mmCIF file of C-alpha atoms in Angstrom:
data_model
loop_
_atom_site.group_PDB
_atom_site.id
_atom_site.type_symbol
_atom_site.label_atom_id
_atom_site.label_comp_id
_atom_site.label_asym_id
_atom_site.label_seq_id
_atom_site.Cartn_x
_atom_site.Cartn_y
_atom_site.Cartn_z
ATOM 1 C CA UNK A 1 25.237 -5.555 -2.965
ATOM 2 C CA UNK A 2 23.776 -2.283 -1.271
ATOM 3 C CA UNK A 3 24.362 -2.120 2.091
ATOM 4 C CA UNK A 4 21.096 -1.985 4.613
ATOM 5 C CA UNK A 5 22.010 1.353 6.226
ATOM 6 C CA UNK A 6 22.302 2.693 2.432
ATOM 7 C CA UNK A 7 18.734 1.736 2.011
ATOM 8 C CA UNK A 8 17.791 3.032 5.095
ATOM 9 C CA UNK A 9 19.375 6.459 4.008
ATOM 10 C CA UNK A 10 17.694 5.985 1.048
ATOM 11 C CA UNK A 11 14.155 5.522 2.187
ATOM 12 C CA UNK A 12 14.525 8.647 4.321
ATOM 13 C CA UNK A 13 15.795 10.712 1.554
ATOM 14 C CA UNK A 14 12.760 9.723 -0.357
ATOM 15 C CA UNK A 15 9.888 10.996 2.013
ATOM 16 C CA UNK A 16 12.127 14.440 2.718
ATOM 17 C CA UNK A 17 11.559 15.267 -0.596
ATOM 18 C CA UNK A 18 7.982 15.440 -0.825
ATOM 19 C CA UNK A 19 4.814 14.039 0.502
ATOM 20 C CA UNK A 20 4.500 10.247 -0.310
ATOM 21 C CA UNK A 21 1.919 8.203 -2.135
ATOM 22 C CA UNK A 22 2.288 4.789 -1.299
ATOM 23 C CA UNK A 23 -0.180 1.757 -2.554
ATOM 24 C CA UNK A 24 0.207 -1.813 -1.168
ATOM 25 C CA UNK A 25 -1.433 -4.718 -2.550
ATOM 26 C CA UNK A 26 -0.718 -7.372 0.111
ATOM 27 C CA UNK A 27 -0.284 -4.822 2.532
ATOM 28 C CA UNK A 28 -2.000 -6.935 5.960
ATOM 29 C CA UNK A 29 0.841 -8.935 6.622
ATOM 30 C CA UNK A 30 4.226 -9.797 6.298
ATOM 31 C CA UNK A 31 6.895 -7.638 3.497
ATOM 32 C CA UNK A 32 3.642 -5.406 2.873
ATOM 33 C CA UNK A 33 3.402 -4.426 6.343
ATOM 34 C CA UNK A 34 6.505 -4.451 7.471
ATOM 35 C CA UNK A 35 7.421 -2.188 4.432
ATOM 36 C CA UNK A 36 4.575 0.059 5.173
ATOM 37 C CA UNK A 37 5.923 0.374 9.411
ATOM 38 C CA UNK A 38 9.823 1.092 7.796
ATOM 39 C CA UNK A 39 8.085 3.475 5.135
ATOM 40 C CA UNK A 40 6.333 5.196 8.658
ATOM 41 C CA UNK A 41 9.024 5.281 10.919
ATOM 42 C CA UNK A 42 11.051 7.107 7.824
ATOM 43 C CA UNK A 43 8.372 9.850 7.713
ATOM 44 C CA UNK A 44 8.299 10.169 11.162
ATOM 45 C CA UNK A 45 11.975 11.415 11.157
ATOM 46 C CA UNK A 46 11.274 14.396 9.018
ATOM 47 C CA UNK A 47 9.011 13.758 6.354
ATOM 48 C CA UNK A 48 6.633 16.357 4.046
ATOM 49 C CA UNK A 49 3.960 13.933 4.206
ATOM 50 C CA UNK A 50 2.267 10.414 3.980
ATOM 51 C CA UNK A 51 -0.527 9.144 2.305
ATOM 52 C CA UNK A 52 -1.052 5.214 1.986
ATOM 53 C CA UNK A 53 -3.606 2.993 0.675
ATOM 54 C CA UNK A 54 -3.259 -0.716 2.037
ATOM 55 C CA UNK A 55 -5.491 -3.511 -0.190
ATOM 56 C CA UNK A 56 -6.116 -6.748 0.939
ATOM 57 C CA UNK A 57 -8.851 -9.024 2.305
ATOM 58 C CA UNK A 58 -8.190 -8.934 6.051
ATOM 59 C CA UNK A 59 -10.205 -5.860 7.767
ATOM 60 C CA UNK A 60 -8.954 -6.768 10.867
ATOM 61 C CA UNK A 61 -5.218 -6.835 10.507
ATOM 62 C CA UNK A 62 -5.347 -3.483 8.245
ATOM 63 C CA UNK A 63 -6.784 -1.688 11.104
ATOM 64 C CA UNK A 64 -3.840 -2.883 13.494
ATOM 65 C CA UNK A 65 -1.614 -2.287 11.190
ATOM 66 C CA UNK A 66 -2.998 1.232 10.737
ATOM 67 C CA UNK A 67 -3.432 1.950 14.412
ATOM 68 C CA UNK A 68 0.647 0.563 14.603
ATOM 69 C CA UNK A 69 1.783 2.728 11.989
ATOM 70 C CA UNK A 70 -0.165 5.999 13.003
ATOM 71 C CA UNK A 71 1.051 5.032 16.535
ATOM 72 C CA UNK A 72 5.125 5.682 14.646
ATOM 73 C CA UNK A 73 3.919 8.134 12.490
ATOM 74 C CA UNK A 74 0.615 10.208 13.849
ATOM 75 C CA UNK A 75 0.244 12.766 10.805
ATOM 76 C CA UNK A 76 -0.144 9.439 8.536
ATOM 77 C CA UNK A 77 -2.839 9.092 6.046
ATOM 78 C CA UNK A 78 -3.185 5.379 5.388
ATOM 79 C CA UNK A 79 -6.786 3.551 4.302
ATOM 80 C CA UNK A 80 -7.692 0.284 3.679
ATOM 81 C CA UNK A 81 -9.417 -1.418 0.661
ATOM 82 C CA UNK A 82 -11.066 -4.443 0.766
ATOM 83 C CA UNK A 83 -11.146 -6.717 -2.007
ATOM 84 C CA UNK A 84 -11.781 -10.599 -1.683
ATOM 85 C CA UNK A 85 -9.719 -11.701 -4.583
ATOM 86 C CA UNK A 86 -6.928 -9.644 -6.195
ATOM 87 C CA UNK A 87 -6.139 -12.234 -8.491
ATOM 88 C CA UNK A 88 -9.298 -11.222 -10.474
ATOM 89 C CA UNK A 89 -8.157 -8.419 -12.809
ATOM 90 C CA UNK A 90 -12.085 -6.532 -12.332
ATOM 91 C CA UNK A 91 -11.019 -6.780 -8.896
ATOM 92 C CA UNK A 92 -7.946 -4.964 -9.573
ATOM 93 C CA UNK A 93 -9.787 -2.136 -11.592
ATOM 94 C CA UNK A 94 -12.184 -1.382 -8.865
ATOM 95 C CA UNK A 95 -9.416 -0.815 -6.409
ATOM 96 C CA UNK A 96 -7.341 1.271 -8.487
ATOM 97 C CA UNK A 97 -10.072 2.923 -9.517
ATOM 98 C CA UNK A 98 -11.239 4.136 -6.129
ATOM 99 C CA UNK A 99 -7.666 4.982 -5.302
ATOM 100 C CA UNK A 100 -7.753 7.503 -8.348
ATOM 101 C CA UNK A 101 -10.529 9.168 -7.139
ATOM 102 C CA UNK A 102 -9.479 9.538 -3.536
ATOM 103 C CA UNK A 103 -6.015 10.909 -5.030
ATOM 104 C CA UNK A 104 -8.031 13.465 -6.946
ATOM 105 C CA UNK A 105 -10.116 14.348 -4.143
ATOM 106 C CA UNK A 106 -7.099 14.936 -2.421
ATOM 107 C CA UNK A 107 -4.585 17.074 -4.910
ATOM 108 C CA UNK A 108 -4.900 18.066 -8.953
ATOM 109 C CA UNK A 109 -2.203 15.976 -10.417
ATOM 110 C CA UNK A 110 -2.814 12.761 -8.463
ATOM 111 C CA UNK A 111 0.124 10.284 -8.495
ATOM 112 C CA UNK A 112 1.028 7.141 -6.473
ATOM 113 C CA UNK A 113 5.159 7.440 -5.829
ATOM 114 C CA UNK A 114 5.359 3.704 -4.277
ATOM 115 C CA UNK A 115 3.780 0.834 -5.131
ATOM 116 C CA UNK A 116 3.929 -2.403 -3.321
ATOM 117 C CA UNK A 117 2.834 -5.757 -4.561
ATOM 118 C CA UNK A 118 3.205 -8.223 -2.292
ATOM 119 C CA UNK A 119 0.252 -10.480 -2.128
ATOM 120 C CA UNK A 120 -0.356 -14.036 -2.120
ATOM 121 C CA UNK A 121 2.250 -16.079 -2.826
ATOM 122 C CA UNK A 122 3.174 -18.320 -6.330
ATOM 123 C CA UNK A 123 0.365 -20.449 -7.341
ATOM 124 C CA UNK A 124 2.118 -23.555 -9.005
ATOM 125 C CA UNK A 125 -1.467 -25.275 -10.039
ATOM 126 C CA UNK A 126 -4.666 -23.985 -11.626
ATOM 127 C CA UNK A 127 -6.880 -22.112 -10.176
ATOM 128 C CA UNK A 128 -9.801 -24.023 -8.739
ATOM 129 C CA UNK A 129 -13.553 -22.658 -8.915
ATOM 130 C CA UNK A 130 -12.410 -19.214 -10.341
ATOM 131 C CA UNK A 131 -14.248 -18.276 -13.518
ATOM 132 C CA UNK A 132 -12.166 -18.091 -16.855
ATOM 133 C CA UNK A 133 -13.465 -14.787 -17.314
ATOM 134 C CA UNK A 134 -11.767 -11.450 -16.285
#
């Protein structure tokens, strides 16, 4: 088993190398956001740069959780994007379709180096009043 200060090392290493793209789906509370703060307090130590797009439905906790993070890291670029159901695979499309374009706004070759899904949690019956349709 790896050791917790050898991920911490590693995590560091990773955002000295170059500027980071991070995505988190499930990003407003728990292992999102807490992943997001350790992925912040890493860049803060020395990073080339840090660019992360939180999804989720919960406007309020994505701007503490921005304010919290920019307070550890204050160069950080990190937006939210709201969607109401991410279970909904149109849903999905939008989002990662507006974070293409903001990544192409922002650089040529736009990339996402870290992607984080942590939303929900397992869903052990059928859905109820979703539409079968995607």
């Amino acid at each position: 088993m790896v050791g917790l200060d050898d991920v911490h090392a590693s995590n560091t290493a990773l955002v000295q190398r170059q500027p980071l793209v991070a995505v988190f789906f499930g990003g407003t509370s728990g292992i999102g956001h807490y992943t997001l703060r350790a992925l912040a307090t890493a860049e803060a130590k020395g990073g080339k740069g840090f660019r992360a797009y939180i999804v989720g439905r919960n406007i309020k906790a994505a701007e503490e959780i921005i304010a919290e993070c920019r307070g550890i890291c204050p160069n950080a670029q990190i937006r939210f994007l709201q969607t109401e159901d991410i279970s909904l695979i149109q849903n999905v499309n939008r989002v990662c379709e507006e974070v293409i374009q903001m990544e192409e706004k922002e650089q040529e070759d736009p990339r996402i180096d870290y992607l984080m899904l942590s939303q929900g949690g397992p869903i052990f019956q059928p859905r109820k009043g979703a539409p079968n349709t995607i």
